Structures are given as C-alpha cells and as structure tokens.
XYZ file of C-alpha atoms in Angstrom:
480
model
C 11.731 7.430 11.625
C 12.543 6.656 15.476
C 10.004 4.373 17.455
C 6.803 4.235 14.732
C 3.433 2.711 15.014
C 2.795 -0.364 15.147
C 2.566 -1.935 10.792
C -0.447 -3.826 11.381
C -2.162 -0.323 13.401
C -0.570 1.644 10.301
C -2.065 -0.670 8.049
C -5.587 -0.938 9.325
C -5.720 3.351 9.671
C -4.019 4.377 7.048
C -6.339 2.794 4.821
C -9.609 3.570 6.533
C -8.074 7.154 6.017
C -7.634 6.692 2.104
C -10.857 5.485 1.481
C -11.463 8.254 3.199
C -9.615 10.689 0.953
C -10.634 8.695 -1.936
C -14.579 9.718 -1.241
C -13.995 13.104 -0.280
C -12.073 13.347 -4.034
C -14.823 11.899 -5.959
C -12.263 8.881 -7.039
C -13.424 5.524 -7.087
C -11.008 2.845 -5.107
C -10.075 -1.131 -5.047
C -8.018 -1.860 -2.129
C -6.406 -5.619 -2.566
C -4.478 -8.084 -1.617
C -3.263 -7.607 2.093
C -5.820 -6.036 4.475
C -8.629 -5.890 1.992
C -8.166 -9.898 1.357
C -7.236 -11.337 4.216
C -10.583 -8.727 5.745
C -12.766 -10.984 3.752
C -11.105 -14.391 4.596
C -8.878 -14.621 1.120
C -5.866 -14.746 3.182
C -4.963 -16.570 6.654
C -5.921 -13.969 9.846
C -3.241 -11.419 10.365
C -1.555 -11.922 7.135
C -2.272 -7.817 5.946
C 1.262 -7.521 4.060
C 3.416 -4.734 4.514
C 1.867 -1.883 2.367
C -1.582 -0.223 1.824
C -2.277 -1.906 -1.883
C -4.795 -0.484 -3.639
C -6.051 -0.276 -7.923
C -8.126 3.506 -8.943
C -10.363 3.438 -11.396
C -7.897 5.477 -14.354
C -9.328 8.362 -14.824
C -9.559 9.698 -10.874
C -5.341 8.475 -10.536
C -3.750 11.523 -10.380
C -5.974 13.158 -8.610
C -5.495 10.760 -5.466
C -2.265 10.774 -6.389
C -2.094 14.668 -5.876
C -4.186 14.323 -2.697
C -2.318 12.257 -1.016
C 0.620 14.500 -1.716
C -0.732 17.134 -0.869
C -1.035 15.764 2.660
C 2.506 15.433 2.844
C 3.359 11.984 1.520
C 6.303 12.026 -1.256
C 7.225 8.943 -4.000
C 9.575 6.581 -3.990
C 12.127 7.447 -5.844
C 12.237 5.690 -9.659
C 14.903 3.598 -11.034
C 15.606 3.501 -14.438
C 12.291 2.890 -16.514
C 13.889 2.651 -19.925
C 14.636 -1.461 -20.578
C 11.273 -2.340 -17.946
C 9.881 -5.202 -20.065
C 5.792 -4.098 -18.795
C 6.529 -0.422 -16.878
C 5.385 0.697 -13.867
C 2.364 0.385 -13.240
C 1.641 2.092 -9.205
C 3.073 5.080 -7.298
C 4.650 3.997 -3.965
C 4.213 6.635 -1.402
C 5.535 6.914 1.494
C 5.608 9.510 4.494
C 8.531 10.377 6.524
C 6.141 9.246 9.940
C 4.210 6.601 8.558
C 5.474 2.605 9.741
C 3.422 1.169 5.460
C 3.937 2.750 1.705
C 0.668 3.170 -0.167
C 0.913 1.153 -3.456
C -1.989 2.923 -5.495
C -2.187 1.309 -8.786
C -3.313 2.618 -12.192
C -3.554 -1.286 -13.708
C -2.493 -4.545 -12.182
C -0.117 -6.926 -14.423
C -1.452 -9.694 -15.472
C -4.144 -8.340 -16.195
C -4.256 -6.911 -20.092
C -7.439 -5.560 -20.762
C -6.946 -1.623 -20.750
C -6.497 -0.531 -17.777
C -10.408 1.350 -17.683
C -11.976 -2.172 -18.254
C -9.953 -4.261 -16.271
C -11.224 -1.726 -13.428
C -14.528 -1.579 -13.722
C -14.615 -5.581 -14.270
C -12.682 -5.960 -10.772
C -15.290 -2.941 -9.376
C -18.619 -5.194 -10.305
C -20.364 -6.025 -7.529
C -17.320 -5.440 -5.568
C -17.829 -4.641 -1.652
C -17.751 -3.401 1.025
C -15.257 -4.245 4.282
C -14.633 -2.626 7.975
C -11.520 -1.613 9.258
C -10.571 0.474 11.817
C -13.547 1.936 11.960
C -13.976 2.815 8.677
C -15.119 1.276 5.159
C -12.855 -0.501 2.374
C -13.883 -0.992 -1.043
C -12.301 -4.086 -2.237
C -13.526 -7.099 -4.936
C -16.028 -9.311 -5.163
C -14.672 -11.984 -3.239
C -14.062 -14.471 -6.738
C -12.972 -12.140 -8.533
C -10.469 -10.368 -5.581
C -9.188 -14.484 -5.500
C -8.302 -13.923 -9.618
C -6.525 -11.254 -8.735
C -4.671 -13.131 -5.832
C -3.729 -15.748 -7.841
C -2.146 -14.090 -11.369
C -0.286 -12.262 -8.307
C 1.235 -15.513 -6.691
C 1.458 -16.323 -10.247
C 4.362 -13.311 -10.734
C 5.635 -13.440 -8.208
C 7.583 -16.644 -8.923
C 7.981 -19.585 -7.175
C 8.484 -18.901 -3.471
C 6.761 -21.106 -0.464
C 4.235 -17.617 -0.230
C 3.458 -18.317 -3.707
C 2.348 -22.022 -3.845
C 0.644 -21.421 -0.380
C -1.277 -18.208 -2.160
C -2.443 -20.177 -5.063
C -3.378 -23.503 -3.477
C -6.133 -21.599 -1.685
C -7.419 -19.871 -4.085
C -7.584 -23.284 -6.221
C -9.262 -24.668 -3.180
C -11.507 -22.073 -3.401
C -12.566 -22.136 -7.023
C -12.492 -25.717 -7.489
C -15.933 -25.560 -4.898
C -19.271 -25.787 -6.943
C -19.535 -23.970 -10.322
C -17.110 -21.023 -9.038
C -14.419 -21.882 -11.919
C -16.501 -22.421 -14.658
C -18.579 -18.757 -14.200
C -15.473 -16.397 -13.852
C -14.483 -17.495 -17.843
C -16.380 -14.508 -18.587
C -14.482 -12.883 -16.221
C -10.958 -13.850 -16.875
C -11.574 -13.577 -20.719
C -12.884 -9.424 -19.798
C -9.758 -9.315 -18.140
C -7.494 -10.863 -20.732
C -5.917 -13.600 -18.579
C -6.961 -16.163 -19.713
C -2.494 -16.850 -21.087
C -1.380 -15.805 -17.814
C -3.577 -18.047 -15.833
C -2.974 -21.154 -17.948
C -0.221 -22.365 -16.284
C -2.280 -21.959 -12.842
C -5.014 -24.017 -13.788
C -2.730 -27.021 -15.415
C -1.214 -27.459 -11.707
C -4.048 -27.702 -10.312
C -6.527 -29.540 -12.477
C -8.348 -26.501 -13.554
C -10.810 -26.062 -16.850
C -7.511 -24.388 -18.568
C -8.807 -20.956 -19.903
C -8.888 -19.853 -23.412
C -5.761 -17.761 -24.311
C -5.964 -14.595 -25.041
C -2.297 -12.695 -25.464
C -0.338 -11.625 -28.542
C 2.434 -13.271 -29.365
C 4.692 -10.338 -28.277
C 2.649 -10.348 -25.321
C 2.731 -13.399 -23.921
C 6.463 -13.090 -23.980
C 6.952 -10.319 -22.720
C 4.721 -11.307 -19.721
C 6.504 -14.818 -19.794
C 9.904 -13.323 -19.345
C 8.625 -10.845 -17.490
C 7.508 -13.830 -14.478
C 10.926 -15.905 -14.928
C 13.134 -13.518 -14.861
C 11.085 -12.144 -11.632
C 11.088 -8.878 -13.183
C 14.649 -8.509 -13.105
C 17.829 -6.730 -14.877
C 18.667 -10.217 -16.495
C 14.810 -10.293 -18.115
C 14.767 -7.216 -19.318
C 18.226 -7.638 -20.721
C 17.369 -10.250 -22.708
C 13.796 -8.519 -23.990
C 15.624 -5.944 -25.015
C 18.359 -7.781 -27.324
C 15.119 -10.391 -28.875
C 13.217 -6.989 -29.637
C 16.276 -3.924 -30.721
C 19.151 -6.304 -31.901
C 22.289 -4.610 -30.666
C 20.487 -1.316 -30.745
C 21.620 0.401 -27.752
C 23.982 -2.451 -26.950
C 26.420 0.288 -25.976
C 24.010 2.083 -23.191
C 22.608 -1.397 -22.236
C 25.538 -2.885 -21.330
C 26.680 -0.180 -19.124
C 23.702 0.173 -17.695
C 23.308 -3.955 -17.120
C 26.792 -3.862 -16.433
C 27.701 -1.106 -13.543
C 24.938 0.935 -11.626
C 26.395 3.906 -9.176
C 26.264 4.483 -5.578
C 23.239 6.472 -6.291
C 22.034 4.595 -8.289
C 22.272 1.754 -6.169
C 20.535 3.237 -3.309
C 17.043 3.832 -5.147
C 16.933 0.111 -5.644
C 18.379 -0.746 -1.795
C 18.486 2.721 0.182
C 20.603 0.328 3.024
C 23.742 0.206 0.917
C 26.122 2.259 2.718
C 28.222 4.745 0.437
C 32.060 4.774 -0.819
C 33.134 2.561 -3.494
C 34.052 -0.457 -1.914
C 30.099 -0.507 -1.014
C 29.229 0.258 -4.314
C 31.321 -2.348 -5.825
C 29.802 -5.046 -2.913
C 26.251 -3.771 -4.598
C 27.116 -4.460 -8.063
C 28.399 -7.906 -7.179
C 25.809 -9.079 -6.298
C 22.961 -7.886 -8.772
C 25.645 -9.558 -11.157
C 25.249 -13.282 -9.195
C 21.452 -12.281 -9.118
C 21.445 -11.266 -12.859
C 23.443 -14.740 -13.458
C 20.797 -16.681 -11.649
C 18.464 -15.049 -13.251
C 19.284 -15.765 -16.963
C 19.659 -19.356 -16.038
C 16.074 -20.068 -15.226
C 15.333 -17.620 -18.215
C 17.429 -19.433 -20.440
C 15.957 -22.810 -18.844
C 12.546 -22.495 -19.277
C 12.606 -20.676 -22.185
C 14.389 -23.658 -24.289
C 11.608 -25.729 -22.322
C 8.959 -24.061 -24.078
C 6.876 -23.665 -27.528
C 7.853 -20.819 -29.440
C 4.386 -21.593 -31.449
C 2.089 -17.713 -31.010
C -0.411 -17.944 -28.313
C -2.453 -16.860 -30.648
C -3.547 -16.357 -33.880
C -3.276 -12.051 -32.714
C -1.064 -10.025 -34.749
C 2.555 -10.388 -33.659
C 3.584 -6.448 -33.896
C 0.956 -5.364 -31.699
C 3.858 -5.533 -27.923
C 1.926 -4.407 -25.274
C -1.639 -2.562 -24.481
C -0.646 1.126 -24.644
C -2.085 1.788 -20.906
C 0.865 -0.411 -19.893
C 3.736 1.761 -21.727
C 2.268 4.961 -20.132
C 4.343 7.204 -17.309
C 1.808 7.017 -14.305
C 3.698 9.685 -12.068
C 1.517 13.451 -11.928
C 4.355 15.388 -12.942
C 5.605 17.037 -10.173
C 5.061 14.867 -7.275
C 7.965 15.422 -4.903
C 10.130 12.483 -4.341
C 11.684 10.878 -1.269
C 14.585 10.497 0.036
C 15.467 6.828 1.662
C 18.913 5.810 3.601
C 18.659 2.898 6.275
C 21.228 2.818 9.289
C 22.006 -0.148 11.114
C 18.097 -0.775 10.631
C 17.379 2.894 11.017
C 15.331 4.270 8.543
C 14.886 7.839 7.404
C 12.755 9.064 4.547
C 13.431 12.765 3.607
C 12.634 15.362 0.278
C 15.091 15.599 -1.656
C 17.535 18.008 -1.893
C 16.467 19.498 -5.368
C 12.854 18.566 -4.497
C 10.161 20.480 -6.964
C 9.053 23.375 -4.737
C 5.297 21.154 -4.233
C 7.874 18.705 -2.008
C 8.936 21.728 -0.210
C 5.581 22.814 1.012
C 4.143 18.847 1.528
C 7.949 18.369 3.721
C 7.756 22.154 5.519
C 4.336 20.751 7.228
C 5.310 17.392 7.760
C 6.349 19.063 11.886
C 2.588 20.384 12.171
C 0.716 18.151 10.039
C 1.433 14.709 9.965
C 1.756 11.368 12.312
C 4.517 12.213 15.152
C 6.234 8.844 15.397
C 4.545 6.444 17.751
C 1.621 8.837 17.672
C 0.897 11.437 20.422
C 0.077 10.100 23.737
C -2.472 10.900 25.882
C -3.205 8.213 29.286
C -2.355 6.735 32.367
C -4.120 7.504 35.613
C -6.191 10.579 35.669
C -4.904 13.732 37.242
C -1.059 13.370 35.231
C -2.892 14.882 32.068
C -0.935 18.236 32.063
C -1.557 21.794 31.862
C -4.429 22.997 30.301
C -3.775 24.573 26.812
C -3.601 28.067 26.267
C -5.438 28.188 22.671
C -9.169 27.955 24.244
C -11.363 28.517 26.901
C -10.128 25.491 30.005
C -12.881 23.119 30.409
C -14.500 23.210 34.480
C -15.782 20.228 36.162
C -19.745 21.957 35.450
C -18.782 21.093 31.633
C -20.358 18.475 29.219
C -18.483 16.657 26.774
C -19.326 13.740 23.736
C -16.967 11.319 21.504
C -15.905 12.425 18.127
C -15.785 9.611 15.984
C -12.688 8.962 14.679
C -10.168 5.866 13.174
C -9.843 2.917 15.906
C -7.958 0.217 16.721
C -7.188 -1.407 20.081
C -3.741 -3.217 20.688
C -2.150 -4.250 23.642
C -3.860 -1.815 25.614
C -3.117 1.263 23.413
C -6.298 3.225 21.848
C -5.115 3.970 18.468
C -7.038 6.967 16.822
C -6.892 8.671 13.909
C -9.364 11.825 14.838
C -10.928 13.763 11.569
C -9.150 16.564 10.151
C -12.169 19.145 8.612
C -9.256 21.133 6.929
C -7.915 18.110 4.735
C -4.976 17.387 5.863
C -3.039 14.722 7.961
C -3.816 13.951 11.295
C -2.116 13.266 13.900
C -2.510 9.734 15.254
C -3.511 9.532 19.198
C -2.464 6.974 21.278
C -4.865 6.554 24.144
C -4.563 4.731 28.028
C -4.731 4.555 31.149
C -7.515 6.523 32.582
C -7.366 8.581 28.980
C -9.358 5.669 27.541
C -11.344 4.634 30.460
C -12.744 8.115 29.867
C -12.647 7.863 26.322
C -15.051 4.916 26.931
C -17.470 6.503 29.640
C -18.551 8.872 26.451
C -19.161 6.226 24.220
C -22.723 5.965 24.625
C -23.373 9.517 24.392
C -22.482 13.479 25.830
C -21.543 12.698 29.478
C -21.707 15.809 32.759
C -17.761 15.208 34.003
C -19.072 15.816 37.097
C -21.107 12.835 36.777
C -17.525 11.160 35.775
C -16.189 12.903 39.228
C -18.717 10.060 41.360
C -17.848 7.339 39.085
C -14.672 7.797 39.968
C -14.929 8.290 43.244
C -16.333 5.106 43.776
C -13.396 2.624 41.823
C -11.128 5.185 43.812
C -10.050 6.619 46.804
C -10.774 10.618 45.344
C -13.295 12.873 46.373
C -16.164 13.010 43.917
C -14.610 16.721 43.584
C -11.323 15.984 43.213
C -11.852 13.693 41.138
C -13.797 15.909 38.468
C -11.283 18.225 38.244
C -8.878 15.848 36.643
C -11.171 13.804 34.868
C -11.485 17.847 33.216
C -7.802 18.150 32.875
C -8.053 14.905 30.938
C -11.166 15.561 28.794
C -9.507 18.714 28.009
C -5.988 16.896 26.833
C -8.398 14.715 24.474
C -10.625 17.758 23.354
C -7.093 19.030 22.399
C -5.963 15.771 20.071
C -9.508 16.071 18.239
C -11.461 12.550 20.338
C -13.801 15.048 22.762
C -15.814 18.528 22.581
C -18.022 20.346 24.976
C -21.111 19.705 24.209
C -25.022 21.733 25.470
C -26.581 18.593 24.868
C-alpha cells in the first residue's frame, strides 16, 4: 500500500465518511468500540483501535455493504465456515489505499436476542459524537459500556481485556447504574454471558437467560478463543463422528492458499505451508488444554430449564454477506501490504477495482503544500482563477495532525473521494477562507504584510494555490 495515511487519521476520517454514506442510504447504524468508545470517554484518549466498527440495523445491512462496495471497498476473504461455533457476524471491508478496515456488524456476539431486538435495544437513547467534523451515532454510554464488557469477556484473559473490564466495572459500581441496566441486559439476552463479569467484580449477578446449547456454545467459543480446537470439540459434542473424515482433515491440514486467508503474511512454498500448519497445531494444543481444564471445573447443570434442543437464535447461523460481494486478495511481504481483487472476482469486483485509480484515496493523499508560489500549473479542465476572483471554503471532513490538514472533500457523485493533505501556505490560505468568501487580491495585501512579495505578485501566487485547492474540492469560486 506504499506510504499510507496515518492510521488514526484514516479511522477518524473514515468513520465520519461511512456515517455520511449510511445517512445517504437511509440506513441506521451505531458506531461501537474503538473511536466511538474513546470519544465517549469509555476508553483512554487515543485508544481508538485499528479499524472502524459499526453495528447496522438488520434490514439495511445488505444495502449498506453494497453501497460501500460500490465505492471501491472489497470484503476480506472468508475462511472455512463449516465448523464454526457461532458463525460469522460481520463483513470486514478493506480498501487498497486505506489504512483501516471497516467491520460492518450484523449482530454482536454475546447478545443472544434476535439481531433486530439487540439493535433496537442498543439504539435506544443513542447519541451523536463528533469525528473529523462529522457526526457518528453511538449507543448511550451505559449501553455501550455493556457491549464493551461483553467484548472483553470474549477476548480472553489478556491484559487489555482485563483493563477494559475493570474500567466498565468501576463505571457500573457507581450509584444504581448496574441495577438500572438489568432490564437492558434481559432484552439483550446477555444475563448468562455477563454472570462471570458480575461475579469477578462483586456486582449482582444477572438472571441467567440462555438455553443449555447456547450456554455451552458460548462457553466453548470463549474458552477456546473461537479457535480451531474449540470448533473441533464443539462439532464432536454436537454431531459425534458424523463427517469425521472431513473434520479431521480440516483440523489437521491447510494448504497454502487456505493458510494465507487467515494469515496473509504466510509466504508461498511447501516449507512455509508446513511451518504454518505446525504453528496451527501448537495453538490447537494450547487451546485444547485450556478447554479441557475449564470444562472439567464447570458444572454441566443447564443455565436454564429452556429446551436444550434449541441451538442458537436463527440469525446466528445465517450467511450475512450479500451475494456477489467482491473479495480482496491480501498479501504481506516484509511489512508491505498489498490489497487487490481476487483473480476470479465477479464483474462487480472488477468494476470496483477498475475505478480505484480515479476514485479511491491516493496512498498518502493528494498533497497541496509549500509556500505560496509553488502551487504548480493551472488546470486545463477549467478557467484559471484570477486575482480578482473571490473564493470560499467548501465543507469537508478534516483532521489536523503535525502541521498537515487531512481533508476528505464531499463527492457529489457518491464515489469515494480522495484524501487531500494540505500544509504550508495552502493551509494558511484555507484558514483565511474559514469565515466566509475572500477576495484573492485582498489576500495579496495580507501576504505582502508578512512576506517580501509585492501585493500584486502575491495575489497571482495566491490565485495559483487557490486553484489547486479548488481542483482538490476544498475551495470554490464565488460571486458573493
């Protein structure tokens, strides 16, 4: 991906842009974890994660994924789903020139209510937070904190997960927060899931609400870190030896292409494939040991008296990815990440990738910088700006970092706009246009006051730079 936009900049700009796309499509979304949690003060400042996480209302899920695909995003390739305990719950989208993924959730694992009910429960009393000049819809803080606690519970016993649970427990211990959240937990069907969290931090335990099969599947998924060993144990417990040959082959060996779906850094070649499988076996043995130990410690008594033949809510077993979604091919070589369309991509994928050169974010962004006077030649596409013209700033999503303004202009045609990196005199010119329309000749007088350029020369140079900003979509000529 060559030189990239800074990750933090990409997440802040990208989240605001996705929120605009969702509004244009008429789809309700909630941004969760990462940037949303940091903005609400639920995570430490700067802890915004590595991707953009959002929960989408189920009726609009496929429409939003298709809208993002139409703008040049590609789905991460799917790994083998045959033996997954709780099947995939989101579509992860990547872009050849963007530094972060977009994780579009259909539902959130750990909430066993139907996908519609879970979304509506989290969306109640939702609020808006600011990002890059845009607005992100996010769950109300206490409901968002519940989601973060559940997410930490399924993330394993890691220092980061323990810290997250500690922060949420401290929040819930204040006043009557935890007691007031019990009806919300019941609507989400997260009581059984949150019981270990409540016990650990001395909070009142929620009412258990899972069937026997659901509780076992969840415990196995969490204990096995959703890995292959847990999937193997789950299949043997639920299906016996049915399909044993396919199961054992799946568990023991992956070919090179299958390995690279989960681990793109795996190099080609027979030796690399062997090493990748040996690493899998090691992870499986460690996960299997933890599973056996924890299952031996736990009671097999049902969580509730519910019908044990119910496996999971119907939404938890469906394929959520829209049909025809183009997939990416991801290759990592020495830290260099390359994202392209699969060689056998659908016509839809080919169209999306063919438009990247003209529509997608340029690696590192288009740069407009330097002192006034080095702006470059005028565009042949339109009339040259003159010193007598007036210009005004066009609203755009913006993040300012290290003396550079990263801006994402609005695209009227609904495509993915290019990020523009503005610095030096060009940024100063934008700042001068912040309050309203500005006469370029008047700018020449301002420049003369702070430099050695005569006002007339400075006005010509300001016009050149303003034209570059106009081409980038950040300024426009006005007669006001």
